[in-house]
Amino acid sequence: MEIPADMIDRIRGARHICVLTGAGISAESGVPTFRDAQTGLWTQYRPEELASADAFLRDPELVWRWYRWRRELISKANVNAAHLALARLEKLVADFTLVTQNVDGLHQRAGSDHVIEFHGNIFVNRFFKEGAEVECDDSEPVPTCPDCGGPVRPGVVWFGETIPPSALNAALAAASDCDFFLSVGTSSLVYPAAGLAELAQGSGAAVAEINPQSTDLAHTYEFAIQEPAGVALPALVASMVSE
Ligand code: BV8
């Protein structure tokens, strides 16, 4: 597929590119997105019903089973052409910021050096009460702190929880400063992540979206590429390096 020449020109001429990725960029790695129907045991649950502190307090074992299922699935997944293309793009652009809503760590595995994990990382464990990271034996049904015995939770941001201040501030700064904002593989339904594109637009940046299903905000963007990320991003990088 061809990336529109005017979009390549805008990217080439950009001083600072900010990219926001969502679950769609890992879809071609076999990691189900949130909008996809949950599979197997999880078909009866919506992610919002499991990814919350209330759900954890109600049934910590169930929530841990869900996260262990996802950790297992992600550990077996491979990075895909989209992750690799972004890792390459980072090296081609002087000022590049990657913000991901994903907790799967696949951008880092693909070689992206600086990743802002807006919603944390599924492989990290944290004290449920204090929030600090903890190394613990997480094979128990509900892992507990070896010292205080308190419950341990996955190090992700749940619905109703605030974004870690360092990630939030870095993402807001990049969205405000960039002159090209690229949204890849997100339904743009979850805030405040979905507000980053609007912030960039309001600060004068050109905004592009890559998503096989156009989102509600796409009509306000300069460019909307209705292709899978694994096709569009390699094509974008190939256009950047040709000539
Ligand atoms: C907060 C980690 C405030 C956990 C996740 C306004 C402002 C602030 C908050 C809110 C607000 N309105 C509502 C809220 C509350 C809530 C929210 O946004 N709810 C939604 C449901 C309406 N937000 C929050 O709770 C946030 N917290 O703001 O706190 C606050 C203030 C004071 C005091 C307390 C709190 C925290 C939200 C973080 C939730 N955690 N993940 C985990 O992973 O287990 S969110 C989770 O869902 C993901 O991380 C991701 O962000 C989101 C799913 O979105 P996507 O990534 O876009 O995935 P999705 O499946 O939706 O879409 C995939 C897309 O890919 C599709 O469009 C598809 O077409 C496309 N696609 C498919 N294949 C491909 C593809 N694209 C490209 N290529 C392909 N091959």
Tab-separated table of C-alpha atoms and ligand atoms in Angstrom:
chain	number	residue	atom	x	y	z
A	1	MET	CA	0.000	0.000	0.000
A	2	GLU	CA	1.031	3.611	-0.584
A	3	ILE	CA	1.227	6.215	2.203
A	4	PRO	CA	-0.047	9.548	0.808
A	5	ALA	CA	2.937	11.638	-0.365
A	6	ASP	CA	1.696	14.711	1.505
A	7	MET	CA	1.659	12.712	4.748
A	8	ILE	CA	5.257	11.569	4.148
A	9	ASP	CA	6.237	15.188	3.445
A	10	ARG	CA	4.619	16.332	6.715
A	11	ILE	CA	6.453	13.599	8.641
A	12	ARG	CA	9.769	14.366	6.928
A	13	GLY	CA	9.392	18.055	7.768
A	14	ALA	CA	8.292	17.430	11.365
A	15	ARG	CA	10.469	18.695	14.213
A	16	HIS	CA	8.918	16.328	16.811
A	17	ILE	CA	6.788	13.231	16.147
A	18	CYS	CA	4.609	11.782	18.917
A	19	VAL	CA	3.092	8.308	18.419
A	20	LEU	CA	0.282	6.860	20.549
A	21	THR	CA	-0.355	3.123	20.244
A	22	GLY	CA	-3.216	0.966	21.466
A	23	ALA	CA	-4.097	-2.710	21.552
A	24	GLY	CA	-4.484	-2.804	17.747
A	25	ILE	CA	-0.730	-2.619	17.189
A	26	SER	CA	-0.316	-5.941	19.027
A	27	ALA	CA	-3.302	-7.586	17.316
A	28	GLU	CA	-1.075	-9.027	14.550
A	29	SER	CA	1.059	-10.597	17.291
A	30	GLY	CA	-2.007	-12.570	18.362
A	31	VAL	CA	-2.649	-10.469	21.492
A	32	PRO	CA	-6.426	-9.860	21.621
A	33	THR	CA	-7.548	-6.236	21.690
A	34	PHE	CA	-9.999	-4.992	24.294
A	35	ARG	CA	-12.751	-4.494	21.705
A	36	ASP	CA	-12.314	-8.085	20.453
A	37	ALA	CA	-14.653	-10.465	22.246
A	38	GLN	CA	-12.778	-11.968	25.161
A	39	THR	CA	-11.934	-15.599	24.338
A	40	GLY	CA	-12.393	-18.898	26.165
A	41	LEU	CA	-12.963	-18.617	29.899
A	42	TRP	CA	-13.052	-14.849	29.599
A	43	THR	CA	-15.959	-14.505	27.172
A	44	GLN	CA	-18.308	-13.844	30.097
A	45	TYR	CA	-16.343	-10.780	31.293
A	46	ARG	CA	-15.777	-7.299	29.861
A	47	PRO	CA	-12.220	-6.033	30.539
A	48	GLU	CA	-13.657	-3.073	32.442
A	49	GLU	CA	-15.154	-5.649	34.880
A	50	LEU	CA	-11.759	-7.201	35.588
A	51	ALA	CA	-9.306	-4.302	35.218
A	52	SER	CA	-10.315	-2.392	38.355
A	53	ALA	CA	-9.407	-2.226	42.042
A	54	ASP	CA	-13.023	-3.065	42.905
A	55	ALA	CA	-12.836	-6.274	40.859
A	56	PHE	CA	-9.559	-7.137	42.598
A	57	LEU	CA	-11.023	-6.510	46.075
A	58	ARG	CA	-14.117	-8.531	45.143
A	59	ASP	CA	-12.250	-11.519	43.726
A	60	PRO	CA	-8.452	-11.193	43.667
A	61	GLU	CA	-7.984	-14.802	42.559
A	62	LEU	CA	-10.187	-14.284	39.488
A	63	VAL	CA	-8.371	-11.083	38.544
A	64	TRP	CA	-4.979	-12.796	38.971
A	65	ARG	CA	-6.167	-15.715	36.791
A	66	TRP	CA	-7.042	-13.219	34.065
A	67	TYR	CA	-3.663	-11.466	34.277
A	68	ARG	CA	-1.764	-14.758	34.370
A	69	TRP	CA	-3.658	-15.891	31.232
A	70	ARG	CA	-2.668	-12.642	29.512
A	71	ARG	CA	0.954	-12.815	30.714
A	72	GLU	CA	1.209	-16.367	29.330
A	73	LEU	CA	-0.311	-15.317	25.997
A	74	ILE	CA	1.934	-12.239	25.677
A	75	SER	CA	5.083	-14.200	26.657
A	76	LYS	CA	4.403	-16.562	23.734
A	77	ALA	CA	3.644	-13.712	21.308
A	78	ASN	CA	6.222	-12.306	18.902
A	79	VAL	CA	6.669	-8.663	18.026
A	80	ASN	CA	5.176	-7.879	14.623
A	81	ALA	CA	6.169	-5.688	11.660
A	82	ALA	CA	4.369	-2.695	13.175
A	83	HIS	CA	6.370	-2.771	16.426
A	84	LEU	CA	9.600	-3.184	14.409
A	85	ALA	CA	8.710	-0.308	12.080
A	86	LEU	CA	8.188	2.061	15.026
A	87	ALA	CA	11.524	0.987	16.528
A	88	ARG	CA	13.107	1.876	13.155
A	89	LEU	CA	11.198	5.161	12.842
A	90	GLU	CA	12.518	6.222	16.270
A	91	LYS	CA	16.050	6.064	14.845
A	92	LEU	CA	15.111	8.013	11.698
A	93	VAL	CA	13.556	10.978	13.488
A	94	ALA	CA	15.443	13.521	15.600
A	95	ASP	CA	12.730	14.050	18.204
A	96	PHE	CA	10.442	11.028	18.599
A	97	THR	CA	8.125	10.133	21.501
A	98	LEU	CA	6.305	6.804	21.772
A	99	VAL	CA	3.376	6.627	24.199
A	100	THR	CA	1.680	3.250	24.520
A	101	GLN	CA	-1.582	2.291	26.191
A	102	ASN	CA	-0.443	-1.327	25.955
A	103	VAL	CA	0.941	-3.167	28.962
A	104	ASP	CA	2.537	-5.994	26.928
A	105	GLY	CA	6.111	-4.659	26.653
A	106	LEU	CA	6.230	-5.590	22.940
A	107	HIS	CA	7.543	-2.177	21.856
A	108	GLN	CA	10.592	-2.660	24.095
A	109	ARG	CA	11.057	-6.228	22.797
A	110	ALA	CA	10.992	-4.811	19.241
A	111	GLY	CA	13.835	-2.412	20.071
A	112	SER	CA	12.044	0.861	20.874
A	113	ASP	CA	14.382	2.610	23.310
A	114	HIS	CA	12.126	5.144	25.005
A	115	VAL	CA	8.585	3.926	25.656
A	116	ILE	CA	6.133	5.826	27.842
A	117	GLU	CA	3.937	3.077	29.374
A	118	PHE	CA	0.791	5.128	29.984
A	119	HIS	CA	-1.033	2.208	31.622
A	120	GLY	CA	1.896	0.411	33.229
A	121	ASN	CA	3.309	-3.026	32.477
A	122	ILE	CA	1.614	-6.400	32.971
A	123	PHE	CA	4.849	-8.119	34.024
A	124	VAL	CA	5.451	-5.798	36.981
A	125	ASN	CA	4.096	-6.618	40.470
A	126	ARG	CA	3.085	-3.930	42.948
A	127	PHE	CA	1.886	-3.798	46.559
A	128	PHE	CA	-1.888	-3.367	46.357
A	129	LYS	CA	-1.898	-0.897	49.276
A	130	GLU	CA	1.212	1.221	48.786
A	131	GLY	CA	1.604	0.796	45.015
A	132	ALA	CA	5.394	0.332	45.157
A	133	GLU	CA	6.963	-2.320	42.940
A	134	VAL	CA	7.798	-5.588	44.670
A	135	GLU	CA	9.710	-8.723	43.725
A	136	CYS	CA	7.710	-11.662	45.007
A	137	ASP	CA	6.825	-15.261	44.330
A	138	ASP	CA	3.851	-14.615	42.098
A	139	SER	CA	2.932	-18.269	41.664
A	140	GLU	CA	0.460	-18.181	44.577
A	141	PRO	CA	-3.229	-17.708	43.657
A	142	VAL	CA	-3.012	-14.209	45.199
A	143	PRO	CA	0.679	-13.264	45.620
A	144	THR	CA	1.515	-11.559	48.924
A	145	CYS	CA	4.429	-9.428	50.088
A	146	PRO	CA	7.136	-11.625	51.676
A	147	ASP	CA	7.603	-9.036	54.454
A	148	CYS	CA	4.217	-7.537	55.328
A	149	GLY	CA	1.972	-10.271	53.887
A	150	GLY	CA	-0.153	-7.664	52.086
A	151	PRO	CA	-1.710	-8.535	48.708
A	152	VAL	CA	0.255	-7.930	45.507
A	153	ARG	CA	-1.330	-6.815	42.217
A	154	PRO	CA	-0.180	-6.519	38.598
A	155	GLY	CA	1.590	-3.211	37.890
A	156	VAL	CA	-1.007	-1.890	35.453
A	157	VAL	CA	-3.303	1.171	35.686
A	158	TRP	CA	-6.874	0.046	36.307
A	159	PHE	CA	-10.059	1.886	35.357
A	160	GLY	CA	-10.718	4.586	37.941
A	161	GLU	CA	-6.991	4.888	38.759
A	162	THR	CA	-4.850	7.860	37.830
A	163	ILE	CA	-2.072	7.584	35.267
A	164	PRO	CA	1.426	7.479	36.867
A	165	PRO	CA	2.410	11.207	37.070
A	166	SER	CA	5.758	10.763	35.279
A	167	ALA	CA	4.098	8.981	32.330
A	168	LEU	CA	1.205	11.447	32.245
A	169	ASN	CA	3.448	14.523	32.338
A	170	ALA	CA	5.818	13.171	29.683
A	171	ALA	CA	2.924	12.261	27.390
A	172	LEU	CA	1.177	15.611	27.846
A	173	ALA	CA	4.423	17.473	27.169
A	174	ALA	CA	5.082	15.458	23.995
A	175	ALA	CA	1.506	15.830	22.705
A	176	SER	CA	1.647	19.595	23.300
A	177	ASP	CA	5.082	20.032	21.718
A	178	CYS	CA	4.920	17.698	18.727
A	179	ASP	CA	4.102	18.919	15.224
A	180	PHE	CA	3.044	15.481	13.968
A	181	PHE	CA	0.879	13.113	16.081
A	182	LEU	CA	0.306	9.541	14.889
A	183	SER	CA	-2.405	7.424	16.557
A	184	VAL	CA	-2.044	3.693	15.811
A	185	GLY	CA	-4.382	0.823	16.693
A	186	THR	CA	-6.580	2.492	19.253
A	187	SER	CA	-10.344	2.900	19.464
A	188	SER	CA	-9.700	6.279	21.142
A	189	LEU	CA	-12.342	5.477	23.762
A	190	VAL	CA	-10.238	5.407	26.929
A	191	TYR	CA	-9.290	8.679	28.578
A	192	PRO	CA	-7.089	10.493	29.316
A	193	ALA	CA	-5.034	8.629	26.613
A	194	ALA	CA	-7.611	9.441	23.941
A	195	GLY	CA	-7.298	13.127	24.828
A	196	LEU	CA	-3.664	13.250	23.675
A	197	ALA	CA	-4.587	13.477	19.974
A	198	GLU	CA	-6.991	16.322	20.720
A	199	LEU	CA	-4.279	18.086	22.750
A	200	ALA	CA	-1.795	17.741	19.878
A	201	GLN	CA	-4.380	19.043	17.394
A	202	GLY	CA	-5.155	21.989	19.638
A	203	SER	CA	-1.440	22.761	19.788
A	204	GLY	CA	-1.264	22.927	15.986
A	205	ALA	CA	0.084	19.457	15.192
A	206	ALA	CA	-1.005	17.472	12.138
A	207	VAL	CA	-2.742	14.286	13.289
A	208	ALA	CA	-2.870	10.940	11.473
A	209	GLU	CA	-4.577	7.702	12.418
A	210	ILE	CA	-3.752	4.142	11.363
A	211	ASN	CA	-6.658	1.794	12.066
A	212	PRO	CA	-8.551	-0.638	9.782
A	213	GLN	CA	-11.765	0.694	11.372
A	214	SER	CA	-11.931	4.454	11.309
A	215	THR	CA	-12.621	5.942	14.762
A	216	ASP	CA	-15.091	8.691	15.690
A	217	LEU	CA	-12.283	11.261	15.817
A	218	ALA	CA	-10.689	10.328	12.454
A	219	HIS	CA	-12.811	12.813	10.492
A	220	THR	CA	-11.104	15.637	12.365
A	221	TYR	CA	-7.585	14.360	11.481
A	222	GLU	CA	-5.460	15.371	8.477
A	223	PHE	CA	-4.837	11.725	7.559
A	224	ALA	CA	-6.711	8.474	8.262
A	225	ILE	CA	-5.089	5.287	6.925
A	226	GLN	CA	-7.569	2.422	7.066
A	227	GLU	CA	-5.018	-0.380	7.022
A	228	PRO	CA	-3.595	-2.778	9.605
A	229	ALA	CA	-0.600	-1.311	11.461
A	230	GLY	CA	1.547	-4.236	10.251
A	231	VAL	CA	1.000	-3.050	6.678
A	232	ALA	CA	0.848	0.753	7.037
A	233	LEU	CA	3.831	1.323	9.362
A	234	PRO	CA	6.388	-0.655	7.313
A	235	ALA	CA	5.103	1.190	4.212
A	236	LEU	CA	5.523	4.511	6.026
A	237	VAL	CA	9.108	3.705	7.046
A	238	ALA	CA	9.932	2.427	3.540
A	239	SER	CA	8.699	5.755	2.085
A	240	MET	CA	10.805	7.647	4.616
A	241	VAL	CA	14.042	5.872	3.642
A	242	SER	CA	13.458	5.742	-0.160
A	243	GLU	CA	15.179	8.451	-2.342
B	1	BV8	C1	-8.429	8.028	34.921
B	1	BV8	C2	-4.425	-1.308	31.659
B	1	BV8	C3	-9.190	9.556	36.444
B	1	BV8	C4	-5.103	-2.445	32.357
B	1	BV8	C5	-6.225	0.082	30.758
B	1	BV8	C6	-12.446	11.296	31.072
B	1	BV8	C7	-11.263	11.679	31.698
B	1	BV8	C8	-10.619	10.815	32.583
B	1	BV8	C9	-11.143	9.532	32.828
B	1	BV8	C10	-12.318	9.155	32.197
B	1	BV8	C11	-12.960	10.030	31.332
B	1	BV8	N1	-14.075	9.396	30.875
B	1	BV8	C12	-14.133	8.162	31.409
B	1	BV8	C13	-13.103	7.985	32.238
B	1	BV8	C14	-12.847	6.786	33.013
B	1	BV8	C15	-11.984	5.785	32.279
B	1	BV8	C16	-12.359	5.616	30.828
B	1	BV8	O1	-11.758	6.206	29.962
B	1	BV8	N2	-13.340	4.768	30.606
B	1	BV8	C17	-13.764	4.455	29.252
B	1	BV8	C18	-14.178	2.985	29.195
B	1	BV8	C19	-14.890	5.376	28.870
B	1	BV8	N3	-10.596	6.160	32.379
B	1	BV8	C20	-9.917	5.780	33.457
B	1	BV8	O2	-10.417	5.175	34.385
B	1	BV8	C21	-8.459	6.138	33.502
B	1	BV8	N4	-8.205	6.749	34.764
B	1	BV8	O3	-8.501	8.833	34.091
B	1	BV8	O4	-8.583	8.316	36.195
B	1	BV8	C22	-9.207	9.721	37.874
B	1	BV8	C23	-9.180	11.004	38.338
B	1	BV8	C24	-9.216	11.187	39.681
B	1	BV8	C25	-9.232	10.100	40.545
B	1	BV8	C26	-9.244	8.815	40.059
B	1	BV8	C27	-9.230	8.609	38.712
B	1	BV8	C28	-7.561	4.928	33.457
B	1	BV8	C29	-7.815	4.124	32.240
B	1	BV8	C30	-6.760	3.022	32.151
B	1	BV8	C31	-7.440	1.679	32.145
B	1	BV8	N5	-6.439	0.629	31.917
B	1	BV8	N6	-5.262	-0.844	30.556
B	1	BV8	C32	-5.030	-3.728	31.575
B	1	BV8	O5	-4.540	-3.732	30.436
B	1	BV8	O6	-5.468	-4.747	32.132
B	1	BV8	S1	-7.167	0.585	29.467
B	1	BV8	C33	-7.110	-0.587	28.275
B	1	BV8	O7	-8.218	-0.381	27.454
B	1	BV8	C34	-5.955	-0.469	27.369
B	1	BV8	O8	-4.756	-0.126	28.014
B	1	BV8	C35	-6.382	0.547	26.378
B	1	BV8	O9	-6.034	1.822	26.793
B	1	BV8	C36	-7.871	0.427	26.454
B	1	BV8	C37	-8.358	-0.213	25.200
B	1	BV8	O10	-8.157	0.707	24.219
B	1	BV8	P1	-7.358	0.348	22.882
B	1	BV8	O11	-5.936	0.173	23.187
B	1	BV8	O12	-7.756	1.387	21.927
B	1	BV8	O13	-7.889	-1.049	22.442
B	1	BV8	P2	-9.298	-1.334	21.834
B	1	BV8	O14	-9.499	-2.808	21.916
B	1	BV8	O15	-10.297	-0.422	22.455
B	1	BV8	O16	-9.177	-0.903	20.298
B	1	BV8	C38	-8.281	-1.570	19.461
B	1	BV8	C39	-8.291	-0.823	18.167
B	1	BV8	O17	-7.346	-1.444	17.310
B	1	BV8	C40	-9.624	-0.880	17.439
B	1	BV8	O18	-9.995	0.436	17.030
B	1	BV8	C41	-9.336	-1.746	16.215
B	1	BV8	O19	-10.058	-1.306	15.066
B	1	BV8	C42	-7.874	-1.516	16.020
B	1	BV8	N7	-7.165	-2.604	15.350
B	1	BV8	C43	-7.472	-3.932	15.337
B	1	BV8	N8	-6.530	-4.589	14.608
B	1	BV8	C44	-5.626	-3.663	14.185
B	1	BV8	C45	-6.026	-2.406	14.662
B	1	BV8	N9	-5.338	-1.280	14.410
B	1	BV8	C46	-4.224	-1.391	13.662
B	1	BV8	N10	-3.770	-2.573	13.161
B	1	BV8	C47	-4.446	-3.719	13.402
B	1	BV8	N11	-3.995	-4.882	12.895
